[in-house]
Coordinates of C-alpha atoms in Angstrom, one line a residue:
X178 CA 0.0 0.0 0.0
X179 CA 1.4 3.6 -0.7
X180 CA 0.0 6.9 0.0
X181 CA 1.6 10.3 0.3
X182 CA 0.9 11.0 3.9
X183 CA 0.6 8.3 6.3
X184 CA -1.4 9.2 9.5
X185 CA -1.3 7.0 12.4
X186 CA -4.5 7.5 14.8
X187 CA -8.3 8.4 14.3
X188 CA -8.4 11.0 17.1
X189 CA -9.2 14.1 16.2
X190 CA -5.9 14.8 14.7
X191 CA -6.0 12.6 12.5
X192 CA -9.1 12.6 11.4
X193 CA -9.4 16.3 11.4
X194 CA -5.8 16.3 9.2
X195 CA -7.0 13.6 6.7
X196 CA -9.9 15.8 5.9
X197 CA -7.3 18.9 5.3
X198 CA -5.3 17.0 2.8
X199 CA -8.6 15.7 1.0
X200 CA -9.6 19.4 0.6
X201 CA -5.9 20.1 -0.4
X202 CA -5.9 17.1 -3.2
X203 CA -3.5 15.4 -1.3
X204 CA -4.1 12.1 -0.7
X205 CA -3.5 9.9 2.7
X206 CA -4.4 6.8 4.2
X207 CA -5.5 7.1 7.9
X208 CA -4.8 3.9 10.7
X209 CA -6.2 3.6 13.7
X210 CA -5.6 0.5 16.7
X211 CA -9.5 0.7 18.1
X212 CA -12.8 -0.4 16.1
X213 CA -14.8 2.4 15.0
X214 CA -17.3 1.9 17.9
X215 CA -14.4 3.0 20.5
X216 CA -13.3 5.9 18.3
X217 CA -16.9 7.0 18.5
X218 CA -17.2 6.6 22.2
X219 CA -14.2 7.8 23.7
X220 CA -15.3 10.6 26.3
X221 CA -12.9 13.1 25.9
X222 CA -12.2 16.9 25.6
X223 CA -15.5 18.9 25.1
X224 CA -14.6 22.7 24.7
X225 CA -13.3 24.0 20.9
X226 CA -11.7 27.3 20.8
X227 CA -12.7 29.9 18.7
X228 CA -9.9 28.8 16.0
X229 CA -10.6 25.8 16.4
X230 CA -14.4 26.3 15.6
X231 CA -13.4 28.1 12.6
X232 CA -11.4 25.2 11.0
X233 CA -14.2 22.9 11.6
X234 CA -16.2 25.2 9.4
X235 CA -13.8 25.7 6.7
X236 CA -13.4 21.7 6.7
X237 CA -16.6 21.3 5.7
X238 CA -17.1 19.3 8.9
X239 CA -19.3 22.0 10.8
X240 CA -22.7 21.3 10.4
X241 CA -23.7 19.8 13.2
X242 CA -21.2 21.7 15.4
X243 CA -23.4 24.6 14.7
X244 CA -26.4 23.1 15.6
X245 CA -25.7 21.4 18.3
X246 CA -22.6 22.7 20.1
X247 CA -23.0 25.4 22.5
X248 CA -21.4 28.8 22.5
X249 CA -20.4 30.3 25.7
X250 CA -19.5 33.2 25.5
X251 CA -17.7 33.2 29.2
X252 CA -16.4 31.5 32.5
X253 CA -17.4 31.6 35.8
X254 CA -14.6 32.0 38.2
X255 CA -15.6 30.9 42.4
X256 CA -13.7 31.6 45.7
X257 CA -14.7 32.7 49.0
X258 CA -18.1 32.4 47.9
X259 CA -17.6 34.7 45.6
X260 CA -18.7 35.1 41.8
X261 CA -16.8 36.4 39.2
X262 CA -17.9 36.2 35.1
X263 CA -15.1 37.0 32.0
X264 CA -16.6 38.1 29.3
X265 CA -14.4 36.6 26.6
X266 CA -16.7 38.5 23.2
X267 CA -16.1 42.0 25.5
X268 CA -12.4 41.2 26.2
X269 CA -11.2 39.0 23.0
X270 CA -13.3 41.2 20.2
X271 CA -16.0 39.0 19.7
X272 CA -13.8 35.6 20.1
X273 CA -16.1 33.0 21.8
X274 CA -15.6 29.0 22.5
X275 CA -18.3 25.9 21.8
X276 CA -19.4 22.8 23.9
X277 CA -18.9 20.3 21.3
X278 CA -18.1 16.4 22.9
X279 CA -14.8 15.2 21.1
X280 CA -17.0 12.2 20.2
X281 CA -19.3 14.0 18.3
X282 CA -16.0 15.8 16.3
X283 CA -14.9 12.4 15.8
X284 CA -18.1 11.0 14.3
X285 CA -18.7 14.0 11.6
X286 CA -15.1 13.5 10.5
X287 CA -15.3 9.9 10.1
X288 CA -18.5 10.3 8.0
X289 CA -16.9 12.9 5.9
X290 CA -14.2 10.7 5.4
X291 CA -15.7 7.5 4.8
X292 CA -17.8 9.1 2.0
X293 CA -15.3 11.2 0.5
X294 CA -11.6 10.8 1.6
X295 CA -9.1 8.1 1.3
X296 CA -8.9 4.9 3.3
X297 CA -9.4 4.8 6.5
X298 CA -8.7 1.7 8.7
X299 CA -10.3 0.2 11.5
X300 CA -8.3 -2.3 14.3
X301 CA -5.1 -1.8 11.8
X302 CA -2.5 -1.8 14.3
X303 CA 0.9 0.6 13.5
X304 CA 3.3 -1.6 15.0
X305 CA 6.5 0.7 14.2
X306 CA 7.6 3.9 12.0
X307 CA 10.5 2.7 9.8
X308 CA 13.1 4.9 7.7
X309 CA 11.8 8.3 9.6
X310 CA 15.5 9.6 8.7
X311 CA 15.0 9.0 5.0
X312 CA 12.6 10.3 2.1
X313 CA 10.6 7.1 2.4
X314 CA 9.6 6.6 5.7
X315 CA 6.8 3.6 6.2
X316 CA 4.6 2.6 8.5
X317 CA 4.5 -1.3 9.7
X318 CA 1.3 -2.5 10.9
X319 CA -1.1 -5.6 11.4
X320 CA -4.4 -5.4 9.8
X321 CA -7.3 -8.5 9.4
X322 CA -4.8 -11.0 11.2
X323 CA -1.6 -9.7 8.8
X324 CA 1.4 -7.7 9.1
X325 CA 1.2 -5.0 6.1
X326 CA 3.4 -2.0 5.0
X327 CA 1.9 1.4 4.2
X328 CA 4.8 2.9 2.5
X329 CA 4.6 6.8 2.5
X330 CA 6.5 10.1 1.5
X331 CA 5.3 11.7 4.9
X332 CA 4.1 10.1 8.0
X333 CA 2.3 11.9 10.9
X334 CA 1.8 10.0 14.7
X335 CA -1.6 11.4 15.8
X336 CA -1.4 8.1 17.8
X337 CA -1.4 9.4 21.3
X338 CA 1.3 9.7 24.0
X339 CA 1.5 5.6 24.3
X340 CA 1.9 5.3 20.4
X341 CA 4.6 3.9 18.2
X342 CA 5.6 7.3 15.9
X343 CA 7.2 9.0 18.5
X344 CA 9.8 5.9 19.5
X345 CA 10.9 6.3 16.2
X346 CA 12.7 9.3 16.9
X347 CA 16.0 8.9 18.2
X348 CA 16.8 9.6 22.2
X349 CA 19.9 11.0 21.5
X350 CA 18.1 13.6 19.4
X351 CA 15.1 14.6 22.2
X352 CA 14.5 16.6 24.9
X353 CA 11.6 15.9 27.5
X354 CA 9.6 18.2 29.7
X355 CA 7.0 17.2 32.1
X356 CA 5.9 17.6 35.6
X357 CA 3.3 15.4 37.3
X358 CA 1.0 16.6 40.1
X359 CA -0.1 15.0 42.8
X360 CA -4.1 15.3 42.0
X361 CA -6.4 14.1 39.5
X362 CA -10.1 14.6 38.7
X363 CA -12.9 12.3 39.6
X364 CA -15.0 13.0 37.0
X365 CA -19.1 12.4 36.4
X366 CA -21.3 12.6 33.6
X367 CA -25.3 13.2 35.0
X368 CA -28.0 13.1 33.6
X369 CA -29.3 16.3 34.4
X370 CA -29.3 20.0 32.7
X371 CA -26.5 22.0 33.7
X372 CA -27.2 24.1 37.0
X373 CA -25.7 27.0 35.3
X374 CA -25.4 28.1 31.7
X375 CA -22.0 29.1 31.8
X376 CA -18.7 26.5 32.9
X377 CA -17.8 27.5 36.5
X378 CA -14.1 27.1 37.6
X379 CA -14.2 27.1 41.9
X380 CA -11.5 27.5 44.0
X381 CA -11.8 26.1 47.4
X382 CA -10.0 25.2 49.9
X383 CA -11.2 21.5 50.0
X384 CA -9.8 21.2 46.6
X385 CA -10.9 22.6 43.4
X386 CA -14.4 21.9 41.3
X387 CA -15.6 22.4 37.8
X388 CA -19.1 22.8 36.6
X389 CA -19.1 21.8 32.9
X390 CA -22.0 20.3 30.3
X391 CA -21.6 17.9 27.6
X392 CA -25.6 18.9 25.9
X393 CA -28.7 21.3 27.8
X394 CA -29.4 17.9 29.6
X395 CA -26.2 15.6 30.2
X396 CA -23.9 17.6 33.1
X397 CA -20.4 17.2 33.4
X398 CA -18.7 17.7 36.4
X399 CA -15.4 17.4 38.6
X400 CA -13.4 17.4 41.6
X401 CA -10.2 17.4 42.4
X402 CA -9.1 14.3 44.2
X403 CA -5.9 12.8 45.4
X404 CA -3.4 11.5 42.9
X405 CA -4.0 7.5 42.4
X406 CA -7.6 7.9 43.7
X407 CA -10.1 5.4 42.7
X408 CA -13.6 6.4 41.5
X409 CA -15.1 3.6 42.8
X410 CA -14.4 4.6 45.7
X411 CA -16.8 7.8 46.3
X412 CA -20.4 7.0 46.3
X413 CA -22.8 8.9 44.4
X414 CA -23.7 11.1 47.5
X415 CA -20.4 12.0 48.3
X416 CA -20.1 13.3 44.8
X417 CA -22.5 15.7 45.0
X418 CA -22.3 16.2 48.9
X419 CA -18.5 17.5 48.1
X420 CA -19.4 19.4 45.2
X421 CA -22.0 21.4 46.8
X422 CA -19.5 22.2 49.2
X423 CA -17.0 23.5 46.8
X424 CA -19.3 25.6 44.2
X425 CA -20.6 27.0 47.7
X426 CA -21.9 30.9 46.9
X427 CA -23.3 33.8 49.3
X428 CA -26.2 34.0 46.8
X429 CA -29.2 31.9 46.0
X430 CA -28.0 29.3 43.8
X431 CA -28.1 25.7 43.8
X432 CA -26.7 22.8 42.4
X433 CA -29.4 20.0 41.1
X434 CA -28.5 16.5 41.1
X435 CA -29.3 13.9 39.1
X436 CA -28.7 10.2 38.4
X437 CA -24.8 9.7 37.8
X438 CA -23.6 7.6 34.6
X439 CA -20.7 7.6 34.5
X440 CA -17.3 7.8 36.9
X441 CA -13.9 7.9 36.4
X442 CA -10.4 9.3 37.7
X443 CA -8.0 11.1 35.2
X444 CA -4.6 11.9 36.3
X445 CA -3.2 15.6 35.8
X446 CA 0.2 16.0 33.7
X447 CA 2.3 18.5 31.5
X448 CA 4.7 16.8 28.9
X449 CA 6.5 18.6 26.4
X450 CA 8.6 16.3 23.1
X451 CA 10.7 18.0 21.1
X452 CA 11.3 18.3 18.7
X453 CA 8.2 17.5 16.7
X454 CA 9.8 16.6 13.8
X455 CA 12.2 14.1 12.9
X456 CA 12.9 13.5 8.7
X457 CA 9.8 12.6 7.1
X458 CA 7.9 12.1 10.6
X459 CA 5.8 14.5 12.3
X460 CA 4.6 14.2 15.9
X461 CA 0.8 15.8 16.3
X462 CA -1.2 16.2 19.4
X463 CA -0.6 13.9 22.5
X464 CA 2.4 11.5 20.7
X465 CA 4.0 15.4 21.7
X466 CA 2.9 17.4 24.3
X467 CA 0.0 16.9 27.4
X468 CA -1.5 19.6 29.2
X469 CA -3.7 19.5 32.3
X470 CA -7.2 20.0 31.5
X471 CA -7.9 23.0 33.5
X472 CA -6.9 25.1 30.4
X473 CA -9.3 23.0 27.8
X474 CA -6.4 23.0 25.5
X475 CA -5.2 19.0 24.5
X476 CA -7.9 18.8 21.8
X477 CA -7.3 22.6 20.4
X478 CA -3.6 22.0 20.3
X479 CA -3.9 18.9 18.5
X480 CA -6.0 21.0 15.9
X481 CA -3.2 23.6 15.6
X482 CA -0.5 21.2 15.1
X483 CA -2.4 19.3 12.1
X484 CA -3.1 22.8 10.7
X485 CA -0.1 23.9 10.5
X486 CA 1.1 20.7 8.8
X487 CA -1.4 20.9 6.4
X488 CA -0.6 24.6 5.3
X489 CA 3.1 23.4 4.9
X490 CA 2.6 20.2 3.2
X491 CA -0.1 22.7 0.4
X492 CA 2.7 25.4 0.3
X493 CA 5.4 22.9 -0.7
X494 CA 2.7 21.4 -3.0
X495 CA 2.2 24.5 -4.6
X496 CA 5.9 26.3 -4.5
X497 CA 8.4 23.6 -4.6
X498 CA 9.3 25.2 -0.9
X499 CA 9.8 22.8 1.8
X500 CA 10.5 25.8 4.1
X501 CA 7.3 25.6 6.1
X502 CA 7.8 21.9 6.8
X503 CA 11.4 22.4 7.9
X504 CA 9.9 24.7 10.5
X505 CA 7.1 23.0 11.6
X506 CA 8.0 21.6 15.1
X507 CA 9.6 25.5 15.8
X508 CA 6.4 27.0 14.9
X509 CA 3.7 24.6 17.2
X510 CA 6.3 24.5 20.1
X511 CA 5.9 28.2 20.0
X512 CA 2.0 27.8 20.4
X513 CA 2.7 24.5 22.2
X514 CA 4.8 26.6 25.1
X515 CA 1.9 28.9 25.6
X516 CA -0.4 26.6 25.9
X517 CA 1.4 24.6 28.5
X518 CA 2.2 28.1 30.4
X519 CA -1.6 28.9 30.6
X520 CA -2.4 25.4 31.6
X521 CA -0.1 25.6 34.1
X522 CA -1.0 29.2 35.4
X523 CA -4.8 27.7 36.0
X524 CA -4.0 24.8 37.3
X525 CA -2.0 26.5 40.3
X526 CA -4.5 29.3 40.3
X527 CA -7.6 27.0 41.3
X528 CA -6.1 23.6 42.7
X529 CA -4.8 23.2 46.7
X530 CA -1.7 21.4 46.5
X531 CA -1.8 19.0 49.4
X532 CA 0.6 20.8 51.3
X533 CA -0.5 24.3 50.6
X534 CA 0.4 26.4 53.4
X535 CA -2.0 29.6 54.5
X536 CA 0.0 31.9 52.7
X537 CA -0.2 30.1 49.3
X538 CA -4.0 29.8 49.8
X539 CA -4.0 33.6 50.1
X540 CA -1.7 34.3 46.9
X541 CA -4.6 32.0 45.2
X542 CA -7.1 34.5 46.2
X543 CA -4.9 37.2 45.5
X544 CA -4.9 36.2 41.9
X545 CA -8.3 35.8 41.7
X546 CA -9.0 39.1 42.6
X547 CA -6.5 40.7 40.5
X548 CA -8.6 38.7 37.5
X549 CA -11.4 40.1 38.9
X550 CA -10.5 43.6 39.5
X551 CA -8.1 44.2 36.5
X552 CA -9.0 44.0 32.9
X553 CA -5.6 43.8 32.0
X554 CA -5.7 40.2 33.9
X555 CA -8.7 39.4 33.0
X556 CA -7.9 39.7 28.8
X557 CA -4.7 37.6 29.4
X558 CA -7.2 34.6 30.5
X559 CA -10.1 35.1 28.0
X560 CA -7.3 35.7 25.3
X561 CA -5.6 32.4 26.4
X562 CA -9.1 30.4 26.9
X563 CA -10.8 31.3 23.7
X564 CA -7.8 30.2 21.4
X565 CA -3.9 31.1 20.7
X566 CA -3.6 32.1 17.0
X567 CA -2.9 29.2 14.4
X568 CA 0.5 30.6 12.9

């Protein structure tokens, strides 16, 4: 099998990056470990920047984004029992973000490409990247019970950070940045509308909480929990007995419960891979960088990376240049960096480490009242929520 751009995973990336190159006339072939029923069901990331949005649309692959995602046009910071909106349309000029389950991105882009794009493969395995040096790099994988070779003149790993692309870069030429902190989130899905319209970030000093929705009546909610936790472990009423402590206000408003569906734990991390390039193989997405969730970023930085591969791949198409290519891990590390910095920044804004002393909890508050009080502070975070700039 041959192809000119061999993509390894059917996240997002992937998926989102095959579509690029179809509207490019550039032809891939797309393979992906899990059966399409996985793909399709993998709860994931649920908030789409503003750039983000807009490549959707341009994709051809925004149809039922817009009728069915949700705009918000703002956050909802909590501490102290206090309340505090960002306006990100009155701060950002106009920029906004949509509710939009990656499983639902993942299913319009797998029936776009299923009707129109090249081939895409279910349960065919990558089991290595091979010649990644040279100007014919392949992919090895097993497919239907046999090993295969998808010979290619690019190959990009959207496969994830526990995939095979990036191993095929060598050690001596890498540098690795991560830190590992010593939380996670117990997450829920309920079935129940969202008690407020609007996601709410709260600071408290039992831990942190997030108020979040995946449609107007499935909720989707955290708290910040001990590293190694186990969601088993907290019984439905302890759920929403903590989180009514935590989204605690001086006002009237409450927090409805419903019937929880779902549980599970995910652990909180920053890793950084570089570079992101290596030959004729291209990291996108997790296989190079992982950001906490607090920022909403993972999915939108997977989106810029395959964008800007897809805008250098068309501009060497069309000029003969390989310039953009050549600088293609410089250019996402650059948005990459930010991205990890503003993850970072709320993460330590609105978690309590678990040996926080009293005068870090009061440097939290302090910096949520500068946010609230300065609109210099406040722009920095809707500028960083709704969406870095593609390059």
């Amino acid at each position: 099998m041959r192809t000119t751009v061999g993509i390894i995973g059917a996240g997002p990336a992937g998926l989102l990056l095959a579509r690029l190159l179809h509207n490019a006339g550039i032809d891939s072939v797309v393979l992906e470990g899990r059966d399409r029923a996985y793909v399709e069901q993998r709860q994931r990331a649920g908030i789409l920047e503003q750039g983000t949005v807009d490549v959707l649309r341009a994709a051809g692959a925004g149809e039922r984004m817009d009728r069915e995602g949700l705009r918000h046009d703002g956050i909802e910071l909590r501490y102290d029992r206090k309340r505090h909106r960002v306006d990100f349309p009155a701060l950002t000029g106009g920029r906004s973000v949509t509710v939009y389950a990656q499983t639902e991105v993942c299913k319009d882009l797998i029936a776009l490409q299923l009707k129109e794009g090249g081939p895409l493969l279910f349960e065919a395995e990558a089991l290595a990247v091979e010649e990644a040096g040279t100007d014919h790099p392949r992919v090895r994988f097993r497919h239907e019970g046999r090993e295969d070779v998808l010979e290619c003149d690019y190959v990009v790993g959207c496969d994830g950070f526990w995939g095979v692309a990036r191993k095929a870069i060598p050690a001596e030429l890498t540098r690795v940045f991560e830190r590992t902190y010593p939380f996670g989130w117990l997450g829920i899905l309920a079935d129940v509308p969202p008690s407020h319209d609007e996601l709410v970030y709260a600071r408290h000093d039992r831990g942190f909480a997030l108020l979040s929705m995946r449609s107007p009546s499935v909720s989707r909610l955290y708290l910040q929990v001990p590293e190694g936790t186990d969601a088993e472990a907290w019984s439905d009423e302890e759920i929403w007995a903590e989180l009514e402590r935590r989204f605690e206000t001086a006002d009237d408003w409450r927090l409805e419960r419903g019937p929880i569906t779902q549980k599970s734990v995910t652990p909180m991390r920053s890793y950084v891979h570089e570079p992101m390039r290596h030959g004729r193989l291209f990291l996108a997405g997790d296989a190079a960088h992982i950001v906490p969730p607090t920022g909403a970023k993972g999915l939108n930085l997977a989106v810029g990376d395959v964008v800007t591969f897809a805008r250098a791949l068309t501009h060497e198409k069309e000029t003969g240049s390989a310039e953009l290519l050549d600088a293609y891990s410089e250019t996402c590390l650059r948005r990459v960096w930010q991205a990890e910095r503003f993850s970072y920044d709320m993460t330590t804004l609105l978690h309590r480490a678990p040996d926080a002393t009293p005068f870090e909890d009061r440097l939290q508050i302090a910096r949520l009242e500068r946010v609230a009080s300065s609109r210099a502070a406040e722009t920095d975070l809707a500028e960083a929520y709704t969406g870095f700039p593609f390059a």
